[in-house]
Amino acid sequence: MAASGHASFDLPDGRVLAYAEWGDPHGIPVILLHGSPGSRLMCPDLDATIDAGVRLVTVDRPGYGGSTPLPGRSVVDFVADLVHLMGFLGFSRAPVIGWSGGGPYAVAAGWSAPDRFPRVGLVASPGPETVMPPEVSRLTDKARSLILRLGAGDEGVVEEVRSNFSFYAENPLALLEQALSREENPDRHVLIRKDVTNAFRAKWTEGARQGAEGLVSDWCASAPGWGFSLHDVGTPVHVWHGELDGIVPPSHAAFLAGGLPRAVLVIYPGEGHSIAVTHWKEMIAAMISGAKGRFRRHVRMDRHRPYP
């Protein structure tokens, strides 16, 4: 479940974007956006990816892993990076799945470029918390204060956020260690699997290669708002969530499904935040259903591209 080696390319503005590929190099392209924190170094289920005939592309957002930071980026800004990556890899259309903190970026792709991202999947994704009812949003009074200051141009906010996330830079595996230590954690039975533990170690260690820069940028990009309304997203969206998710409450999934015009909501009873690992086969199937020919013909046939 962990990628070998590194791949990257230069964006038009000179930044580097790091990515990895999994599965069938000539298969149906699907893009997976990692959580916050995270990195490109995880495929939720490699066997299911191969069996589905999928060419899965994972990518580091700016500041994570091998991707150049982009201070002040917005959620929507990242869509242009994805479009450039697709052109580099030789395809022009692909479903996009956002896992946890990758969710806002997946919705942004479907909103801003539905011709390129015709289907969106959200796995344990948070909603846009500034427009959610207070009883649903996870924002603390401190976070709301930081958001107001960020909107007012207070340059000190970024340093405060960086200080809040210093634990990740100091110990990228702190979140994993905490999750494994709690017997009542609904994700523990998944995380204790050796292959899953190793994959999470790899993705979080790589994600912190530049300290907490990616995590800081993610928070500063998404916390103030996503830059568009859920009601304006015309792309079909599958929303998957665990009933016992203690990281992103399932009320977020209900809010997303209620606001997105073409949403399908699936709640997994008794499960937590790691549902991508346990339900990847059906998630992939939903993304590529009825679209094999349409997506496949855009793939460049390059038999020499290295795959993990």
PDB file of C-alpha atoms in Angstrom, residues 25-307:
ATOM      1  CA  PRO A  25      -1.000   2.088 -16.216  1.00  0.00           C
ATOM      2  CA  HIS A  26      -3.439   1.882 -19.139  1.00  0.00           C
ATOM      3  CA  GLY A  27      -6.604   1.808 -17.051  1.00  0.00           C
ATOM      4  CA  ILE A  28      -9.356   4.287 -16.285  1.00  0.00           C
ATOM      5  CA  PRO A  29      -7.805   7.353 -14.617  1.00  0.00           C
ATOM      6  CA  VAL A  30      -9.094   8.271 -11.159  1.00  0.00           C
ATOM      7  CA  ILE A  31      -7.581  10.960  -8.918  1.00  0.00           C
ATOM      8  CA  LEU A  32      -7.399  10.576  -5.127  1.00  0.00           C
ATOM      9  CA  LEU A  33      -6.748  13.626  -2.931  1.00  0.00           C
ATOM     10  CA  HIS A  34      -5.222  12.868   0.466  1.00  0.00           C
ATOM     11  CA  GLY A  35      -6.363  14.097   3.863  1.00  0.00           C
ATOM     12  CA  SER A  36      -5.043  16.869   6.098  1.00  0.00           C
ATOM     13  CA  PRO A  37      -2.347  15.881   6.863  1.00  0.00           C
ATOM     14  CA  GLY A  38      -1.307  13.277   4.337  1.00  0.00           C
ATOM     15  CA  SER A  39       0.581  12.718   1.116  1.00  0.00           C
ATOM     16  CA  ARG A  40       0.509  10.879  -2.195  1.00  0.00           C
ATOM     17  CA  LEU A  41       2.016   7.765  -0.598  1.00  0.00           C
ATOM     18  CA  MET A  42      -1.147   5.777   0.018  1.00  0.00           C
ATOM     19  CA  CYS A  43      -3.546   3.734  -2.042  1.00  0.00           C
ATOM     20  CA  PRO A  44      -6.479   2.604   0.143  1.00  0.00           C
ATOM     21  CA  ASP A  45      -6.654  -0.854  -1.468  1.00  0.00           C
ATOM     22  CA  LEU A  46      -4.200  -1.722  -4.227  1.00  0.00           C
ATOM     23  CA  ASP A  47      -5.817  -5.079  -5.073  1.00  0.00           C
ATOM     24  CA  ALA A  48      -9.236  -3.452  -5.555  1.00  0.00           C
ATOM     25  CA  THR A  49      -7.641  -0.738  -7.678  1.00  0.00           C
ATOM     26  CA  ILE A  50      -5.970  -3.304  -9.929  1.00  0.00           C
ATOM     27  CA  ASP A  51      -9.092  -5.479 -10.142  1.00  0.00           C
ATOM     28  CA  ALA A  52     -11.167  -2.465 -11.234  1.00  0.00           C
ATOM     29  CA  GLY A  53      -8.742  -1.687 -14.059  1.00  0.00           C
ATOM     30  CA  VAL A  54      -8.050   1.749 -12.596  1.00  0.00           C
ATOM     31  CA  ARG A  55      -5.052   3.998 -13.037  1.00  0.00           C
ATOM     32  CA  LEU A  56      -5.091   5.766  -9.671  1.00  0.00           C
ATOM     33  CA  VAL A  57      -3.206   9.059  -9.407  1.00  0.00           C
ATOM     34  CA  THR A  58      -2.401  10.503  -5.983  1.00  0.00           C
ATOM     35  CA  VAL A  59      -0.858  13.946  -5.604  1.00  0.00           C
ATOM     36  CA  ASP A  60       0.747  16.053  -2.880  1.00  0.00           C
ATOM     37  CA  ARG A  61      -0.927  19.414  -2.382  1.00  0.00           C
ATOM     38  CA  PRO A  62       1.463  22.402  -2.130  1.00  0.00           C
ATOM     39  CA  GLY A  63       3.560  22.202   1.029  1.00  0.00           C
ATOM     40  CA  TYR A  64       3.139  18.453   1.494  1.00  0.00           C
ATOM     41  CA  GLY A  65       5.749  15.848   0.577  1.00  0.00           C
ATOM     42  CA  GLY A  66       7.524  16.799  -2.623  1.00  0.00           C
ATOM     43  CA  SER A  67       5.236  19.644  -3.762  1.00  0.00           C
ATOM     44  CA  THR A  68       6.432  23.240  -3.575  1.00  0.00           C
ATOM     45  CA  PRO A  69       4.534  25.369  -1.040  1.00  0.00           C
ATOM     46  CA  LEU A  70       2.163  28.059  -2.321  1.00  0.00           C
ATOM     47  CA  PRO A  71       1.506  30.567   0.476  1.00  0.00           C
ATOM     48  CA  GLY A  72      -1.945  32.091   0.431  1.00  0.00           C
ATOM     49  CA  ARG A  73      -3.452  29.427  -1.832  1.00  0.00           C
ATOM     50  CA  SER A  74      -7.205  28.915  -1.869  1.00  0.00           C
ATOM     51  CA  VAL A  75      -9.184  25.691  -2.192  1.00  0.00           C
ATOM     52  CA  VAL A  76     -10.056  26.490  -5.802  1.00  0.00           C
ATOM     53  CA  ASP A  77      -6.440  27.346  -6.721  1.00  0.00           C
ATOM     54  CA  PHE A  78      -5.454  23.684  -6.523  1.00  0.00           C
ATOM     55  CA  VAL A  79      -7.796  22.730  -9.362  1.00  0.00           C
ATOM     56  CA  ALA A  80      -5.462  24.356 -11.891  1.00  0.00           C
ATOM     57  CA  ASP A  81      -2.599  22.197 -10.577  1.00  0.00           C
ATOM     58  CA  LEU A  82      -4.714  19.079 -11.115  1.00  0.00           C
ATOM     59  CA  VAL A  83      -5.561  20.097 -14.678  1.00  0.00           C
ATOM     60  CA  HIS A  84      -1.871  20.624 -15.460  1.00  0.00           C
ATOM     61  CA  LEU A  85      -1.052  17.226 -13.936  1.00  0.00           C
ATOM     62  CA  MET A  86      -3.694  15.517 -16.057  1.00  0.00           C
ATOM     63  CA  GLY A  87      -2.277  17.103 -19.198  1.00  0.00           C
ATOM     64  CA  PHE A  88       1.209  15.956 -18.248  1.00  0.00           C
ATOM     65  CA  LEU A  89      -0.007  12.395 -17.680  1.00  0.00           C
ATOM     66  CA  GLY A  90      -1.932  12.321 -20.937  1.00  0.00           C
ATOM     67  CA  PHE A  91      -5.612  12.388 -20.017  1.00  0.00           C
ATOM     68  CA  SER A  92      -8.158  15.196 -19.897  1.00  0.00           C
ATOM     69  CA  ARG A  93     -11.006  13.782 -17.776  1.00  0.00           C
ATOM     70  CA  ALA A  94     -11.122  11.819 -14.536  1.00  0.00           C
ATOM     71  CA  PRO A  95     -13.363  11.279 -11.509  1.00  0.00           C
ATOM     72  CA  VAL A  96     -11.842  12.769  -8.364  1.00  0.00           C
ATOM     73  CA  ILE A  97     -12.142  11.442  -4.808  1.00  0.00           C
ATOM     74  CA  GLY A  98     -11.313  13.522  -1.746  1.00  0.00           C
ATOM     75  CA  TRP A  99     -10.590  11.674   1.491  1.00  0.00           C
ATOM     76  CA  SER A 100     -11.119  13.692   4.670  1.00  0.00           C
ATOM     77  CA  GLY A 101      -9.317  17.041   4.211  1.00  0.00           C
ATOM     78  CA  GLY A 102      -9.035  16.337   0.495  1.00  0.00           C
ATOM     79  CA  GLY A 103     -12.815  16.601   0.203  1.00  0.00           C
ATOM     80  CA  PRO A 104     -13.070  20.390  -0.250  1.00  0.00           C
ATOM     81  CA  TYR A 105     -10.577  20.227  -3.135  1.00  0.00           C
ATOM     82  CA  ALA A 106     -12.522  17.431  -4.833  1.00  0.00           C
ATOM     83  CA  VAL A 107     -15.757  19.427  -4.641  1.00  0.00           C
ATOM     84  CA  ALA A 108     -13.917  22.494  -5.957  1.00  0.00           C
ATOM     85  CA  ALA A 109     -12.761  20.467  -8.958  1.00  0.00           C
ATOM     86  CA  GLY A 110     -16.302  19.355  -9.733  1.00  0.00           C
ATOM     87  CA  TRP A 111     -17.605  22.897  -9.317  1.00  0.00           C
ATOM     88  CA  SER A 112     -14.996  24.752 -11.371  1.00  0.00           C
ATOM     89  CA  ALA A 113     -14.247  22.205 -14.121  1.00  0.00           C
ATOM     90  CA  PRO A 114     -17.139  19.714 -14.426  1.00  0.00           C
ATOM     91  CA  ASP A 115     -16.082  18.860 -17.989  1.00  0.00           C
ATOM     92  CA  ARG A 116     -12.760  17.556 -16.622  1.00  0.00           C
ATOM     93  CA  PHE A 117     -14.013  16.141 -13.312  1.00  0.00           C
ATOM     94  CA  PRO A 118     -17.421  14.659 -14.174  1.00  0.00           C
ATOM     95  CA  ARG A 119     -17.827  12.717 -10.911  1.00  0.00           C
ATOM     96  CA  VAL A 120     -16.793  13.508  -7.365  1.00  0.00           C
ATOM     97  CA  GLY A 121     -16.437  11.227  -4.349  1.00  0.00           C
ATOM     98  CA  LEU A 122     -16.225  12.475  -0.764  1.00  0.00           C
ATOM     99  CA  VAL A 123     -14.886  10.055   1.846  1.00  0.00           C
ATOM    100  CA  ALA A 124     -15.247  11.162   5.483  1.00  0.00           C
ATOM    101  CA  SER A 125     -15.061  14.742   4.256  1.00  0.00           C
ATOM    102  CA  PRO A 126     -15.681  17.853   6.345  1.00  0.00           C
ATOM    103  CA  GLY A 127     -18.168  20.431   5.157  1.00  0.00           C
ATOM    104  CA  PRO A 128     -17.606  24.193   4.723  1.00  0.00           C
ATOM    105  CA  GLU A 129     -17.690  25.020   8.406  1.00  0.00           C
ATOM    106  CA  THR A 130     -18.149  28.787   8.193  1.00  0.00           C
ATOM    107  CA  VAL A 131     -21.596  28.302   6.617  1.00  0.00           C
ATOM    108  CA  MET A 132     -22.659  25.326   8.748  1.00  0.00           C
ATOM    109  CA  PRO A 133     -24.931  25.692  11.796  1.00  0.00           C
ATOM    110  CA  PRO A 134     -22.916  26.135  15.025  1.00  0.00           C
ATOM    111  CA  GLU A 135     -24.147  22.788  16.358  1.00  0.00           C
ATOM    112  CA  VAL A 136     -22.701  21.048  13.272  1.00  0.00           C
ATOM    113  CA  SER A 137     -19.476  22.972  12.741  1.00  0.00           C
ATOM    114  CA  ARG A 138     -16.350  21.946  14.656  1.00  0.00           C
ATOM    115  CA  LEU A 139     -14.971  25.499  14.751  1.00  0.00           C
ATOM    116  CA  THR A 140     -13.965  26.734  18.187  1.00  0.00           C
ATOM    117  CA  ASP A 141     -14.195  30.366  19.234  1.00  0.00           C
ATOM    118  CA  LYS A 142     -10.416  30.576  18.786  1.00  0.00           C
ATOM    119  CA  ALA A 143     -10.654  29.216  15.237  1.00  0.00           C
ATOM    120  CA  ARG A 144     -13.417  31.675  14.348  1.00  0.00           C
ATOM    121  CA  SER A 145     -11.264  34.504  15.679  1.00  0.00           C
ATOM    122  CA  LEU A 146      -8.330  33.336  13.563  1.00  0.00           C
ATOM    123  CA  ILE A 147     -10.553  33.179  10.486  1.00  0.00           C
ATOM    124  CA  LEU A 148     -11.780  36.752  11.013  1.00  0.00           C
ATOM    125  CA  ARG A 149      -8.213  37.958  11.449  1.00  0.00           C
ATOM    126  CA  LEU A 150      -7.090  36.022   8.378  1.00  0.00           C
ATOM    127  CA  GLY A 151      -9.813  37.711   6.320  1.00  0.00           C
ATOM    128  CA  ALA A 152      -8.683  41.092   7.634  1.00  0.00           C
ATOM    129  CA  GLY A 153      -5.150  40.466   6.405  1.00  0.00           C
ATOM    130  CA  ASP A 154      -3.525  39.851   9.783  1.00  0.00           C
ATOM    131  CA  GLU A 155      -0.159  38.311   8.854  1.00  0.00           C
ATOM    132  CA  GLY A 156       0.320  36.911  12.337  1.00  0.00           C
ATOM    133  CA  VAL A 157      -2.451  34.366  11.850  1.00  0.00           C
ATOM    134  CA  VAL A 158      -0.332  32.024   9.736  1.00  0.00           C
ATOM    135  CA  GLU A 159       2.336  31.840  12.431  1.00  0.00           C
ATOM    136  CA  GLU A 160      -0.289  31.049  15.061  1.00  0.00           C
ATOM    137  CA  VAL A 161      -1.707  28.278  12.904  1.00  0.00           C
ATOM    138  CA  ARG A 162       1.803  26.962  12.303  1.00  0.00           C
ATOM    139  CA  SER A 163       2.388  26.895  16.055  1.00  0.00           C
ATOM    140  CA  ASN A 164      -0.874  25.000  16.565  1.00  0.00           C
ATOM    141  CA  PHE A 165       0.260  22.338  14.082  1.00  0.00           C
ATOM    142  CA  SER A 166       3.875  22.116  15.251  1.00  0.00           C
ATOM    143  CA  PHE A 167       3.101  18.695  16.770  1.00  0.00           C
ATOM    144  CA  TYR A 168       2.858  17.256  13.255  1.00  0.00           C
ATOM    145  CA  ALA A 169       6.211  18.669  12.192  1.00  0.00           C
ATOM    146  CA  GLU A 170       7.825  17.353  15.380  1.00  0.00           C
ATOM    147  CA  ASN A 171       6.248  13.896  15.219  1.00  0.00           C
ATOM    148  CA  PRO A 172       4.372  13.030  11.987  1.00  0.00           C
ATOM    149  CA  LEU A 173       3.181   9.766  13.559  1.00  0.00           C
ATOM    150  CA  ALA A 174       1.578  11.372  16.616  1.00  0.00           C
ATOM    151  CA  LEU A 175      -1.923  11.035  15.168  1.00  0.00           C
ATOM    152  CA  LEU A 176      -1.392   7.371  14.337  1.00  0.00           C
ATOM    153  CA  GLU A 177       0.038   6.618  17.768  1.00  0.00           C
ATOM    154  CA  GLN A 178      -2.913   8.336  19.410  1.00  0.00           C
ATOM    155  CA  ALA A 179      -5.428   6.427  17.296  1.00  0.00           C
ATOM    156  CA  LEU A 180      -3.802   3.068  18.017  1.00  0.00           C
ATOM    157  CA  SER A 181      -3.657   3.725  21.751  1.00  0.00           C
ATOM    158  CA  ARG A 182      -7.424   4.075  22.123  1.00  0.00           C
ATOM    159  CA  GLU A 183      -9.148   0.701  22.424  1.00  0.00           C
ATOM    160  CA  GLU A 184     -12.564   2.294  21.810  1.00  0.00           C
ATOM    161  CA  ASN A 185     -11.465   3.941  18.558  1.00  0.00           C
ATOM    162  CA  PRO A 186     -13.748   2.609  15.758  1.00  0.00           C
ATOM    163  CA  ASP A 187     -10.811   2.787  13.342  1.00  0.00           C
ATOM    164  CA  ARG A 188      -8.411   0.782  15.494  1.00  0.00           C
ATOM    165  CA  HIS A 189      -9.320  -2.619  14.034  1.00  0.00           C
ATOM    166  CA  VAL A 190      -8.373  -1.239  10.604  1.00  0.00           C
ATOM    167  CA  LEU A 191      -5.268   0.679  11.651  1.00  0.00           C
ATOM    168  CA  ILE A 192      -3.696  -2.285  13.490  1.00  0.00           C
ATOM    169  CA  ARG A 193      -3.445  -4.225  10.226  1.00  0.00           C
ATOM    170  CA  LYS A 194       0.249  -4.253   9.369  1.00  0.00           C
ATOM    171  CA  ASP A 195      -0.268  -3.124   5.777  1.00  0.00           C
ATOM    172  CA  VAL A 196      -2.497  -0.249   6.870  1.00  0.00           C
ATOM    173  CA  THR A 197      -0.173   0.794   9.704  1.00  0.00           C
ATOM    174  CA  ASN A 198       2.771   0.887   7.294  1.00  0.00           C
ATOM    175  CA  ALA A 199       0.786   2.861   4.734  1.00  0.00           C
ATOM    176  CA  PHE A 200      -0.281   5.478   7.283  1.00  0.00           C
ATOM    177  CA  ARG A 201       3.287   5.733   8.556  1.00  0.00           C
ATOM    178  CA  ALA A 202       4.532   6.327   5.035  1.00  0.00           C
ATOM    179  CA  LYS A 203       1.917   8.892   4.046  1.00  0.00           C
ATOM    180  CA  TRP A 204       2.169  10.953   7.245  1.00  0.00           C
ATOM    181  CA  THR A 205       5.967  10.852   7.384  1.00  0.00           C
ATOM    182  CA  GLU A 206       6.219  11.985   3.771  1.00  0.00           C
ATOM    183  CA  GLY A 207       3.521  14.605   4.324  1.00  0.00           C
ATOM    184  CA  ALA A 208       5.722  16.243   6.969  1.00  0.00           C
ATOM    185  CA  ARG A 209       8.841  16.338   4.794  1.00  0.00           C
ATOM    186  CA  GLN A 210       8.500  20.152   4.780  1.00  0.00           C
ATOM    187  CA  GLY A 211       7.298  20.346   8.361  1.00  0.00           C
ATOM    188  CA  ALA A 212       3.681  21.371   8.820  1.00  0.00           C
ATOM    189  CA  GLU A 213       3.580  23.665   5.770  1.00  0.00           C
ATOM    190  CA  GLY A 214       0.995  21.625   3.892  1.00  0.00           C
ATOM    191  CA  LEU A 215      -1.272  21.302   6.923  1.00  0.00           C
ATOM    192  CA  VAL A 216      -0.999  25.033   7.660  1.00  0.00           C
ATOM    193  CA  SER A 217      -1.844  25.883   4.053  1.00  0.00           C
ATOM    194  CA  ASP A 218      -4.810  23.500   4.044  1.00  0.00           C
ATOM    195  CA  TRP A 219      -6.281  25.117   7.148  1.00  0.00           C
ATOM    196  CA  CYS A 220      -5.742  28.665   5.900  1.00  0.00           C
ATOM    197  CA  ALA A 221      -7.278  27.737   2.535  1.00  0.00           C
ATOM    198  CA  SER A 222     -10.405  25.891   3.680  1.00  0.00           C
ATOM    199  CA  ALA A 223     -11.302  27.309   7.096  1.00  0.00           C
ATOM    200  CA  PRO A 224     -12.457  30.747   5.823  1.00  0.00           C
ATOM    201  CA  GLY A 225     -14.693  29.132   3.178  1.00  0.00           C
ATOM    202  CA  TRP A 226     -14.322  27.252  -0.068  1.00  0.00           C
ATOM    203  CA  GLY A 227     -15.000  30.121  -2.462  1.00  0.00           C
ATOM    204  CA  PHE A 228     -18.261  28.780  -3.909  1.00  0.00           C
ATOM    205  CA  SER A 229     -21.675  27.534  -2.827  1.00  0.00           C
ATOM    206  CA  LEU A 230     -22.533  23.854  -2.572  1.00  0.00           C
ATOM    207  CA  HIS A 231     -25.787  24.619  -4.374  1.00  0.00           C
ATOM    208  CA  ASP A 232     -23.804  25.642  -7.471  1.00  0.00           C
ATOM    209  CA  VAL A 233     -22.072  22.258  -7.834  1.00  0.00           C
ATOM    210  CA  GLY A 234     -23.791  20.489 -10.728  1.00  0.00           C
ATOM    211  CA  THR A 235     -21.504  17.452 -10.796  1.00  0.00           C
ATOM    212  CA  PRO A 236     -22.794  14.159  -9.333  1.00  0.00           C
ATOM    213  CA  VAL A 237     -21.253  13.624  -5.899  1.00  0.00           C
ATOM    214  CA  HIS A 238     -21.092  10.442  -3.810  1.00  0.00           C
ATOM    215  CA  VAL A 239     -20.807  11.183  -0.090  1.00  0.00           C
ATOM    216  CA  TRP A 240     -19.513   8.294   2.054  1.00  0.00           C
ATOM    217  CA  HIS A 241     -19.199   8.517   5.835  1.00  0.00           C
ATOM    218  CA  GLY A 242     -18.765   6.314   8.884  1.00  0.00           C
ATOM    219  CA  GLU A 243     -21.524   6.410  11.489  1.00  0.00           C
ATOM    220  CA  LEU A 244     -18.979   6.521  14.341  1.00  0.00           C
ATOM    221  CA  ASP A 245     -16.462   8.887  12.737  1.00  0.00           C
ATOM    222  CA  GLY A 246     -14.917  10.786  15.643  1.00  0.00           C
ATOM    223  CA  ILE A 247     -12.679  12.984  13.482  1.00  0.00           C
ATOM    224  CA  VAL A 248     -15.309  14.401  11.124  1.00  0.00           C
ATOM    225  CA  PRO A 249     -18.822  13.970  12.566  1.00  0.00           C
ATOM    226  CA  PRO A 250     -21.383  12.336  10.242  1.00  0.00           C
ATOM    227  CA  SER A 251     -23.479  15.495  10.539  1.00  0.00           C
ATOM    228  CA  HIS A 252     -20.992  16.981   8.061  1.00  0.00           C
ATOM    229  CA  ALA A 253     -21.935  14.324   5.517  1.00  0.00           C
ATOM    230  CA  ALA A 254     -25.621  15.103   6.007  1.00  0.00           C
ATOM    231  CA  PHE A 255     -24.924  18.815   5.492  1.00  0.00           C
ATOM    232  CA  LEU A 256     -22.936  18.144   2.326  1.00  0.00           C
ATOM    233  CA  ALA A 257     -25.571  15.810   0.899  1.00  0.00           C
ATOM    234  CA  GLY A 258     -28.293  18.302   1.722  1.00  0.00           C
ATOM    235  CA  GLY A 259     -26.491  21.161  -0.011  1.00  0.00           C
ATOM    236  CA  LEU A 260     -25.181  19.417  -3.117  1.00  0.00           C
ATOM    237  CA  PRO A 261     -27.899  19.203  -5.824  1.00  0.00           C
ATOM    238  CA  ARG A 262     -26.835  15.777  -7.162  1.00  0.00           C
ATOM    239  CA  ALA A 263     -25.569  13.980  -4.066  1.00  0.00           C
ATOM    240  CA  VAL A 264     -25.868  10.350  -3.022  1.00  0.00           C
ATOM    241  CA  LEU A 265     -25.279   9.759   0.702  1.00  0.00           C
ATOM    242  CA  VAL A 266     -24.031   6.455   2.120  1.00  0.00           C
ATOM    243  CA  ILE A 267     -23.500   6.000   5.880  1.00  0.00           C
ATOM    244  CA  TYR A 268     -21.603   2.911   7.046  1.00  0.00           C
ATOM    245  CA  PRO A 269     -22.999   1.673  10.410  1.00  0.00           C
ATOM    246  CA  GLY A 270     -20.456   1.064  13.150  1.00  0.00           C
ATOM    247  CA  GLU A 271     -17.501   2.442  11.151  1.00  0.00           C
ATOM    248  CA  GLY A 272     -15.162   5.378  11.640  1.00  0.00           C
ATOM    249  CA  HIS A 273     -12.868   7.601   9.589  1.00  0.00           C
ATOM    250  CA  SER A 274     -10.935   4.902   7.690  1.00  0.00           C
ATOM    251  CA  ILE A 275     -13.774   3.771   5.429  1.00  0.00           C
ATOM    252  CA  ALA A 276     -11.698   4.284   2.279  1.00  0.00           C
ATOM    253  CA  VAL A 277      -9.642   1.260   3.299  1.00  0.00           C
ATOM    254  CA  THR A 278     -12.631  -0.993   3.962  1.00  0.00           C
ATOM    255  CA  HIS A 279     -14.922   0.143   1.124  1.00  0.00           C
ATOM    256  CA  TRP A 280     -12.544   1.185  -1.649  1.00  0.00           C
ATOM    257  CA  LYS A 281     -13.885  -1.399  -4.097  1.00  0.00           C
ATOM    258  CA  GLU A 282     -17.407   0.022  -4.094  1.00  0.00           C
ATOM    259  CA  MET A 283     -16.153   3.606  -4.081  1.00  0.00           C
ATOM    260  CA  ILE A 284     -14.070   2.994  -7.191  1.00  0.00           C
ATOM    261  CA  ALA A 285     -17.001   1.202  -8.830  1.00  0.00           C
ATOM    262  CA  ALA A 286     -19.271   4.193  -8.222  1.00  0.00           C
ATOM    263  CA  MET A 287     -16.729   6.554  -9.775  1.00  0.00           C
ATOM    264  CA  ILE A 288     -16.195   4.586 -12.994  1.00  0.00           C
ATOM    265  CA  SER A 289     -19.634   3.015 -13.453  1.00  0.00           C
ATOM    266  CA  GLY A 290     -20.770   3.361 -17.069  1.00  0.00           C
ATOM    267  CA  ALA A 291     -17.723   5.421 -17.962  1.00  0.00           C
ATOM    268  CA  LYS A 292     -15.034   2.920 -18.932  1.00  0.00           C
ATOM    269  CA  GLY A 293     -14.830   3.800 -22.598  1.00  0.00           C
ATOM    270  CA  ARG A 294     -15.275   7.523 -22.051  1.00  0.00           C
ATOM    271  CA  PHE A 295     -12.385   7.841 -19.611  1.00  0.00           C
ATOM    272  CA  ARG A 296     -10.082   5.182 -21.044  1.00  0.00           C
ATOM    273  CA  ARG A 297      -9.627   6.734 -24.476  1.00  0.00           C
ATOM    274  CA  HIS A 298      -7.920   9.789 -22.997  1.00  0.00           C
ATOM    275  CA  VAL A 299      -5.056   7.752 -21.471  1.00  0.00           C
ATOM    276  CA  ARG A 300      -1.649   8.042 -23.100  1.00  0.00           C
ATOM    277  CA  MET A 301      -0.210   4.600 -23.770  1.00  0.00           C
ATOM    278  CA  ASP A 302       3.225   4.840 -22.203  1.00  0.00           C
ATOM    279  CA  ARG A 303       4.561   1.420 -21.291  1.00  0.00           C
ATOM    280  CA  HIS A 304       7.745   2.850 -19.783  1.00  0.00           C
ATOM    281  CA  ARG A 305       6.162   4.927 -17.026  1.00  0.00           C
ATOM    282  CA  PRO A 306       7.283   3.535 -13.641  1.00  0.00           C
ATOM    283  CA  TYR A 307       4.555   2.302 -11.318  1.00  0.00           C
TER     284      TYR A 307
END
